């Protein structure tokens, strides 16, 4: 009797944790480099301790399942945060390119245009550009300050960084490359939106199976089954 109840409680906890992880979150600025969350080492230790307690007190199989769940969850969380940051870059990139085109067409040079756009954007692209401008105040050339942005901010930023580096180092014109990059970035954003729309039915399967389908079966089949058993018992 204890094992079915424990399995039911574990499944309920998995469903609740899945729903909690899918809740809307406020987008926050990334943590400064070199800072680490205080629970980086304590959270896995506490998780495996909990799994060992479940294995000893309840059942070894439940302990193994809990350990696997607690081991997989941090990796999935890091991958989810990485995908979210890449998506934020793709969503912000068209606006950044348009603002750069506007600044360059208004007569600003590359350095001033990057500084102006970095001040007005609040996402990862704007923060990366502002960080590069801050490095130039220490005597670093703008091209050298922009070069590490794809690794530190995100890979979708690489085409824009390459265009800005070429303009700073070799004096190439910016109007045509930025116009082409603006069209490409809008195409990337539209493809990402279409991909998210195609994934929506798959994401709805779990709440449909775990929440709606059992309630539907309970409301439709349970009365019929109860009536049938009553008739047969007579």
mmCIF file of C-alpha atoms in Angstrom:
data_model
loop_
_atom_site.group_PDB
_atom_site.id
_atom_site.type_symbol
_atom_site.label_atom_id
_atom_site.label_comp_id
_atom_site.label_asym_id
_atom_site.label_seq_id
_atom_site.Cartn_x
_atom_site.Cartn_y
_atom_site.Cartn_z
ATOM 1 C CA UNK A 1 0.000 0.000 0.000
ATOM 2 C CA UNK A 2 2.896 2.346 0.736
ATOM 3 C CA UNK A 3 4.468 1.966 -2.715
ATOM 4 C CA UNK A 4 1.417 3.096 -4.759
ATOM 5 C CA UNK A 5 0.917 6.082 -2.469
ATOM 6 C CA UNK A 6 4.597 7.024 -2.767
ATOM 7 C CA UNK A 7 4.507 6.690 -6.553
ATOM 8 C CA UNK A 8 1.420 8.873 -6.675
ATOM 9 C CA UNK A 9 3.042 11.535 -4.510
ATOM 10 C CA UNK A 10 6.215 11.445 -6.614
ATOM 11 C CA UNK A 11 4.236 11.851 -9.839
ATOM 12 C CA UNK A 12 2.295 14.734 -8.321
ATOM 13 C CA UNK A 13 5.570 16.409 -7.342
ATOM 14 C CA UNK A 14 6.927 15.968 -10.888
ATOM 15 C CA UNK A 15 3.799 17.553 -12.402
ATOM 16 C CA UNK A 16 3.893 20.459 -9.923
ATOM 17 C CA UNK A 17 7.610 21.079 -10.563
ATOM 18 C CA UNK A 18 7.056 20.982 -14.329
ATOM 19 C CA UNK A 19 4.260 23.531 -14.055
ATOM 20 C CA UNK A 20 6.365 25.719 -11.762
ATOM 21 C CA UNK A 21 9.283 25.666 -14.218
ATOM 22 C CA UNK A 22 6.932 26.783 -17.025
ATOM 23 C CA UNK A 23 5.591 29.788 -15.125
ATOM 24 C CA UNK A 24 6.180 33.258 -16.657
ATOM 25 C CA UNK A 25 9.348 34.858 -15.359
ATOM 26 C CA UNK A 26 10.628 38.400 -15.387
ATOM 27 C CA UNK A 27 13.640 38.800 -17.643
ATOM 28 C CA UNK A 28 16.605 39.869 -15.560
ATOM 29 C CA UNK A 29 20.018 41.122 -16.471
ATOM 30 C CA UNK A 30 22.727 38.465 -16.481
ATOM 31 C CA UNK A 31 24.916 38.222 -13.411
ATOM 32 C CA UNK A 32 28.283 40.005 -13.576
ATOM 33 C CA UNK A 33 31.200 37.820 -14.652
ATOM 34 C CA UNK A 34 32.910 35.978 -11.856
ATOM 35 C CA UNK A 35 29.853 35.777 -9.598
ATOM 36 C CA UNK A 36 28.444 32.376 -8.719
ATOM 37 C CA UNK A 37 25.120 31.487 -7.198
ATOM 38 C CA UNK A 38 25.468 30.526 -3.536
ATOM 39 C CA UNK A 39 23.601 27.230 -4.067
ATOM 40 C CA UNK A 40 25.853 25.868 -6.799
ATOM 41 C CA UNK A 41 27.314 23.148 -4.599
ATOM 42 C CA UNK A 42 24.783 22.948 -1.772
ATOM 43 C CA UNK A 43 21.790 22.236 -4.046
ATOM 44 C CA UNK A 44 23.173 18.984 -5.598
ATOM 45 C CA UNK A 45 24.353 17.779 -2.192
ATOM 46 C CA UNK A 46 20.950 18.426 -0.652
ATOM 47 C CA UNK A 47 19.247 16.757 -3.609
ATOM 48 C CA UNK A 48 21.290 13.567 -3.419
ATOM 49 C CA UNK A 49 20.858 13.495 0.356
ATOM 50 C CA UNK A 50 17.105 13.663 -0.146
ATOM 51 C CA UNK A 51 17.316 10.870 -2.729
ATOM 52 C CA UNK A 52 19.272 8.690 -0.288
ATOM 53 C CA UNK A 53 16.693 9.331 2.451
ATOM 54 C CA UNK A 54 13.868 8.372 0.074
ATOM 55 C CA UNK A 55 15.755 5.198 -0.935
ATOM 56 C CA UNK A 56 16.274 4.135 2.696
ATOM 57 C CA UNK A 57 12.896 5.085 4.136
ATOM 58 C CA UNK A 58 10.461 4.509 1.253
ATOM 59 C CA UNK A 59 11.891 2.329 -1.533
ATOM 60 C CA UNK A 60 15.241 1.988 -3.382
ATOM 61 C CA UNK A 61 13.569 2.411 -6.778
ATOM 62 C CA UNK A 62 12.032 5.703 -5.690
ATOM 63 C CA UNK A 63 15.432 6.828 -4.394
ATOM 64 C CA UNK A 64 17.056 6.100 -7.755
ATOM 65 C CA UNK A 65 14.258 7.909 -9.593
ATOM 66 C CA UNK A 66 14.542 10.920 -7.299
ATOM 67 C CA UNK A 67 18.334 10.986 -7.732
ATOM 68 C CA UNK A 68 18.057 10.900 -11.531
ATOM 69 C CA UNK A 69 15.438 13.656 -11.458
ATOM 70 C CA UNK A 70 17.562 15.865 -9.218
ATOM 71 C CA UNK A 71 20.637 15.228 -11.396
ATOM 72 C CA UNK A 72 18.895 16.027 -14.689
ATOM 73 C CA UNK A 73 17.037 19.140 -13.495
ATOM 74 C CA UNK A 74 20.074 21.507 -13.155
ATOM 75 C CA UNK A 75 21.362 20.548 -16.617
ATOM 76 C CA UNK A 76 17.961 21.152 -18.165
ATOM 77 C CA UNK A 77 17.713 24.471 -16.336
ATOM 78 C CA UNK A 78 21.084 25.657 -17.676
ATOM 79 C CA UNK A 79 20.144 24.585 -21.207
ATOM 80 C CA UNK A 80 16.800 26.366 -20.890
ATOM 81 C CA UNK A 81 18.471 29.592 -19.709
ATOM 82 C CA UNK A 82 20.944 29.385 -22.595
ATOM 83 C CA UNK A 83 18.134 28.954 -25.143
ATOM 84 C CA UNK A 84 16.216 31.826 -23.577
ATOM 85 C CA UNK A 85 19.210 34.148 -23.859
ATOM 86 C CA UNK A 86 19.772 33.180 -27.484
ATOM 87 C CA UNK A 87 16.100 33.877 -28.181
ATOM 88 C CA UNK A 88 16.367 37.300 -26.519
ATOM 89 C CA UNK A 89 19.323 38.143 -28.760
ATOM 90 C CA UNK A 90 17.440 37.083 -31.893
ATOM 91 C CA UNK A 91 14.411 39.155 -30.848
ATOM 92 C CA UNK A 92 16.488 42.273 -30.083
ATOM 93 C CA UNK A 93 18.906 42.090 -33.006
ATOM 94 C CA UNK A 94 16.624 43.687 -35.683
ATOM 95 C CA UNK A 95 16.009 46.754 -33.502
ATOM 96 C CA UNK A 96 19.723 47.077 -32.783
ATOM 97 C CA UNK A 97 20.600 46.928 -36.477
ATOM 98 C CA UNK A 98 17.906 49.485 -37.364
ATOM 99 C CA UNK A 99 19.161 51.865 -34.678
ATOM 100 C CA UNK A 100 22.732 51.468 -35.939
ATOM 101 C CA UNK A 101 21.612 52.247 -39.484
ATOM 102 C CA UNK A 102 19.777 55.331 -38.235
ATOM 103 C CA UNK A 103 22.798 56.499 -36.235
ATOM 104 C CA UNK A 104 25.223 55.963 -39.136
ATOM 105 C CA UNK A 105 22.918 57.673 -41.635
ATOM 106 C CA UNK A 106 22.709 60.640 -39.230
ATOM 107 C CA UNK A 107 26.466 61.168 -39.533
ATOM 108 C CA UNK A 108 27.835 59.334 -36.503
ATOM 109 C CA UNK A 109 30.967 57.246 -36.806
ATOM 110 C CA UNK A 110 31.124 53.598 -35.734
ATOM 111 C CA UNK A 111 32.209 54.320 -32.154
ATOM 112 C CA UNK A 112 29.532 56.939 -31.500
ATOM 113 C CA UNK A 113 26.839 54.837 -33.184
ATOM 114 C CA UNK A 114 27.649 51.786 -31.041
ATOM 115 C CA UNK A 115 27.686 53.941 -27.897
ATOM 116 C CA UNK A 116 24.326 55.537 -28.732
ATOM 117 C CA UNK A 117 22.646 52.194 -29.485
ATOM 118 C CA UNK A 118 24.116 50.546 -26.378
ATOM 119 C CA UNK A 119 22.613 53.281 -24.193
ATOM 120 C CA UNK A 120 19.106 52.807 -25.592
ATOM 121 C CA UNK A 121 18.778 49.028 -25.650
ATOM 122 C CA UNK A 122 18.172 47.172 -22.395
ATOM 123 C CA UNK A 123 18.540 43.566 -23.596
ATOM 124 C CA UNK A 124 21.653 41.407 -24.009
ATOM 125 C CA UNK A 125 22.612 43.096 -27.301
ATOM 126 C CA UNK A 126 22.530 46.559 -25.742
ATOM 127 C CA UNK A 127 24.416 45.363 -22.684
ATOM 128 C CA UNK A 128 27.098 43.789 -24.874
ATOM 129 C CA UNK A 129 27.538 46.948 -26.922
ATOM 130 C CA UNK A 130 27.714 49.076 -23.775
ATOM 131 C CA UNK A 131 30.305 46.697 -22.326
ATOM 132 C CA UNK A 132 32.417 47.026 -25.471
ATOM 133 C CA UNK A 133 32.200 50.825 -25.334
ATOM 134 C CA UNK A 134 33.264 50.679 -21.682
ATOM 135 C CA UNK A 135 36.388 48.743 -22.676
ATOM 136 C CA UNK A 136 37.334 51.429 -25.166
ATOM 137 C CA UNK A 137 37.589 53.921 -22.295
ATOM 138 C CA UNK A 138 40.527 51.872 -21.023
ATOM 139 C CA UNK A 139 42.404 52.409 -24.297
ATOM 140 C CA UNK A 140 41.237 49.327 -26.222
ATOM 141 C CA UNK A 141 40.212 49.751 -29.837
ATOM 142 C CA UNK A 142 36.536 49.297 -30.582
ATOM 143 C CA UNK A 143 37.167 46.354 -32.893
ATOM 144 C CA UNK A 144 39.165 44.539 -30.229
ATOM 145 C CA UNK A 145 36.494 45.312 -27.618
ATOM 146 C CA UNK A 146 33.719 43.955 -29.859
ATOM 147 C CA UNK A 147 35.529 40.746 -30.832
ATOM 148 C CA UNK A 148 34.758 38.657 -27.676
ATOM 149 C CA UNK A 149 31.035 39.520 -27.669
ATOM 150 C CA UNK A 150 29.847 36.385 -29.555
ATOM 151 C CA UNK A 151 31.419 34.174 -26.873
ATOM 152 C CA UNK A 152 30.388 36.284 -23.875
ATOM 153 C CA UNK A 153 26.918 37.386 -25.026
ATOM 154 C CA UNK A 154 25.727 34.910 -27.662
ATOM 155 C CA UNK A 155 26.511 33.412 -31.044
ATOM 156 C CA UNK A 156 23.634 35.187 -32.909
ATOM 157 C CA UNK A 157 25.529 38.447 -32.333
ATOM 158 C CA UNK A 158 28.487 37.347 -34.481
ATOM 159 C CA UNK A 159 27.287 38.770 -37.888
ATOM 160 C CA UNK A 160 26.703 42.218 -36.384
ATOM 161 C CA UNK A 161 30.044 42.134 -34.571
ATOM 162 C CA UNK A 162 31.841 41.186 -37.782
ATOM 163 C CA UNK A 163 30.266 44.095 -39.690
ATOM 164 C CA UNK A 164 31.194 46.580 -36.949
ATOM 165 C CA UNK A 165 34.753 45.242 -36.667
ATOM 166 C CA UNK A 166 35.310 45.548 -40.416
ATOM 167 C CA UNK A 167 34.016 49.115 -40.362
ATOM 168 C CA UNK A 168 36.256 50.059 -37.425
ATOM 169 C CA UNK A 169 39.448 48.349 -38.607
ATOM 170 C CA UNK A 170 39.262 48.696 -42.389
ATOM 171 C CA UNK A 171 36.893 51.628 -42.872
ATOM 172 C CA UNK A 172 34.284 49.676 -44.861
ATOM 173 C CA UNK A 173 30.915 51.315 -45.337
ATOM 174 C CA UNK A 174 28.056 50.261 -43.089
ATOM 175 C CA UNK A 175 24.858 51.089 -44.957
ATOM 176 C CA UNK A 176 24.668 48.046 -47.254
ATOM 177 C CA UNK A 177 25.891 45.421 -44.746
ATOM 178 C CA UNK A 178 23.515 46.710 -42.075
ATOM 179 C CA UNK A 179 20.591 46.722 -44.497
ATOM 180 C CA UNK A 180 21.281 43.100 -45.433
ATOM 181 C CA UNK A 181 21.784 42.164 -41.792
ATOM 182 C CA UNK A 182 18.475 43.807 -40.862
ATOM 183 C CA UNK A 183 16.638 41.669 -43.421
ATOM 184 C CA UNK A 184 18.444 38.517 -42.282
ATOM 185 C CA UNK A 185 17.775 39.175 -38.584
ATOM 186 C CA UNK A 186 14.050 39.664 -39.228
ATOM 187 C CA UNK A 187 14.030 36.399 -41.154
ATOM 188 C CA UNK A 188 15.725 34.615 -38.213
ATOM 189 C CA UNK A 189 13.180 36.055 -35.797
ATOM 190 C CA UNK A 190 10.249 35.011 -37.984
ATOM 191 C CA UNK A 191 11.624 31.466 -38.336
ATOM 192 C CA UNK A 192 12.046 31.239 -34.581
ATOM 193 C CA UNK A 193 8.429 32.353 -34.056
ATOM 194 C CA UNK A 194 7.232 29.726 -36.536
ATOM 195 C CA UNK A 195 9.291 27.074 -34.765
ATOM 196 C CA UNK A 196 7.791 28.043 -31.406
ATOM 197 C CA UNK A 197 4.300 27.824 -32.903
ATOM 198 C CA UNK A 198 5.001 24.315 -34.231
ATOM 199 C CA UNK A 199 6.223 23.197 -30.797
ATOM 200 C CA UNK A 200 3.089 24.366 -28.993
ATOM 201 C CA UNK A 201 0.967 21.228 -29.650
ATOM 202 C CA UNK A 202 3.764 19.019 -28.308
ATOM 203 C CA UNK A 203 4.036 21.120 -25.136
ATOM 204 C CA UNK A 204 0.292 20.833 -24.573
ATOM 205 C CA UNK A 205 0.424 17.029 -24.517
ATOM 206 C CA UNK A 206 1.615 16.733 -20.907
ATOM 207 C CA UNK A 207 -1.100 18.938 -19.314
ATOM 208 C CA UNK A 208 -3.659 17.307 -21.607
ATOM 209 C CA UNK A 209 -2.684 13.780 -20.569
ATOM 210 C CA UNK A 210 -2.112 14.484 -16.857
ATOM 211 C CA UNK A 211 -4.954 16.926 -16.140
ATOM 212 C CA UNK A 212 -7.700 17.076 -18.764
ATOM 213 C CA UNK A 213 -7.795 13.467 -19.929
ATOM 214 C CA UNK A 214 -8.178 11.899 -16.426
ATOM 215 C CA UNK A 215 -10.960 14.354 -15.594
ATOM 216 C CA UNK A 216 -12.703 13.562 -18.884
ATOM 217 C CA UNK A 217 -12.479 9.825 -18.214
ATOM 218 C CA UNK A 218 -13.727 10.299 -14.648
ATOM 219 C CA UNK A 219 -16.748 12.321 -15.770
ATOM 220 C CA UNK A 220 -17.721 10.179 -18.767
ATOM 221 C CA UNK A 221 -16.647 6.582 -18.163
ATOM 222 C CA UNK A 222 -16.831 6.373 -14.363
ATOM 223 C CA UNK A 223 -20.669 6.849 -14.145
ATOM 224 C CA UNK A 224 -21.220 4.305 -16.924
ATOM 225 C CA UNK A 225 -18.889 1.815 -15.245
ATOM 226 C CA UNK A 226 -20.532 2.354 -11.856
ATOM 227 C CA UNK A 227 -23.993 1.849 -13.350
ATOM 228 C CA UNK A 228 -22.841 -1.298 -15.136
ATOM 229 C CA UNK A 229 -21.360 -2.751 -11.940
ATOM 230 C CA UNK A 230 -24.549 -1.938 -10.066
ATOM 231 C CA UNK A 231 -26.676 -3.729 -12.646
ATOM 232 C CA UNK A 232 -24.381 -6.740 -12.705
ATOM 233 C CA UNK A 233 -24.338 -6.988 -8.917
ATOM 234 C CA UNK A 234 -28.130 -7.290 -8.886
#
